[in-house]
Amino acid sequence: MSKRPHMSIAEKVNERAEEMAVTWQLRAITERAAREMRRPQRPPPRCRFCGAAHQTAECNIIPQGDKMEQAARKRICLICLTHAGHHPANCRGLRTPIQLCNRRCCVNNYIIHHKTICASATPP
């Protein structure tokens, strides 16, 4: 038998598959970058207590003892510190219990709230 000087069909198929895989990966990377460029920039966070440019959980302007009262008055969820348009049992803040107050007086009285608005906590 004589050796064939050209590629076999299997080698051609493998080479073409590698080229297509590289092309597909490059296209996916390009599309992901284009989506990132088109995504609108988020505005800076606004505190729901005082309106300043910081996270609600990081507010130092409102006294610690007044935060719980203000949250109720402004209809802020006591668990996640966002708008109170959801039932507390459905609050996403319950998924991250590290953010919930675990002080003995609150836990014993079944008062579930974010640790940064606890009236019995010392201010940061």
Coordinates of C-alpha atoms in Angstrom, one line a residue, residues 21-68:
A21 CA -14.6 25.9 18.3
V22 CA -12.1 28.8 18.4
T23 CA -14.5 30.9 16.3
W24 CA -17.4 30.1 18.6
Q25 CA -15.4 31.0 21.7
L26 CA -14.2 34.3 20.2
R27 CA -17.8 35.2 19.2
A28 CA -19.1 34.5 22.8
I29 CA -16.3 36.6 24.3
T30 CA -17.1 39.5 21.9
E31 CA -20.8 39.3 22.5
R32 CA -20.3 39.3 26.3
A33 CA -18.1 42.4 26.0
A34 CA -20.6 44.2 23.8
R35 CA -23.4 43.5 26.3
E36 CA -21.3 44.9 29.1
M37 CA -20.6 48.1 27.0
R38 CA -24.4 48.5 26.3
R39 CA -25.5 48.0 29.9
P40 CA -26.5 51.3 31.5
Q41 CA -24.4 52.5 34.4
R42 CA -26.2 52.2 37.8
P43 CA -26.7 55.4 39.7
P44 CA -24.9 55.8 43.0
P45 CA -26.8 54.3 46.0
R46 CA -29.1 56.5 47.9
C47 CA -29.8 56.1 51.6
R48 CA -33.5 55.5 52.2
F49 CA -33.3 57.2 55.6
C50 CA -31.6 60.5 54.8
G51 CA -31.2 60.6 51.0
A52 CA -27.4 61.0 51.1
A53 CA -25.1 59.1 48.7
H54 CA -24.4 56.0 50.8
Q55 CA -26.0 52.6 51.4
T56 CA -29.0 52.6 53.7
A57 CA -27.2 50.1 56.0
E58 CA -24.3 52.5 56.3
C59 CA -26.2 55.5 57.4
N60 CA -24.6 57.4 60.3
I61 CA -26.6 60.6 60.0
I62 CA -29.8 59.2 61.5
P63 CA -29.4 58.3 65.2
Q64 CA -29.4 54.6 65.9
G65 CA -32.5 54.6 68.1
D66 CA -34.6 56.5 65.4
K67 CA -33.8 54.1 62.5
M68 CA -36.5 51.6 63.4

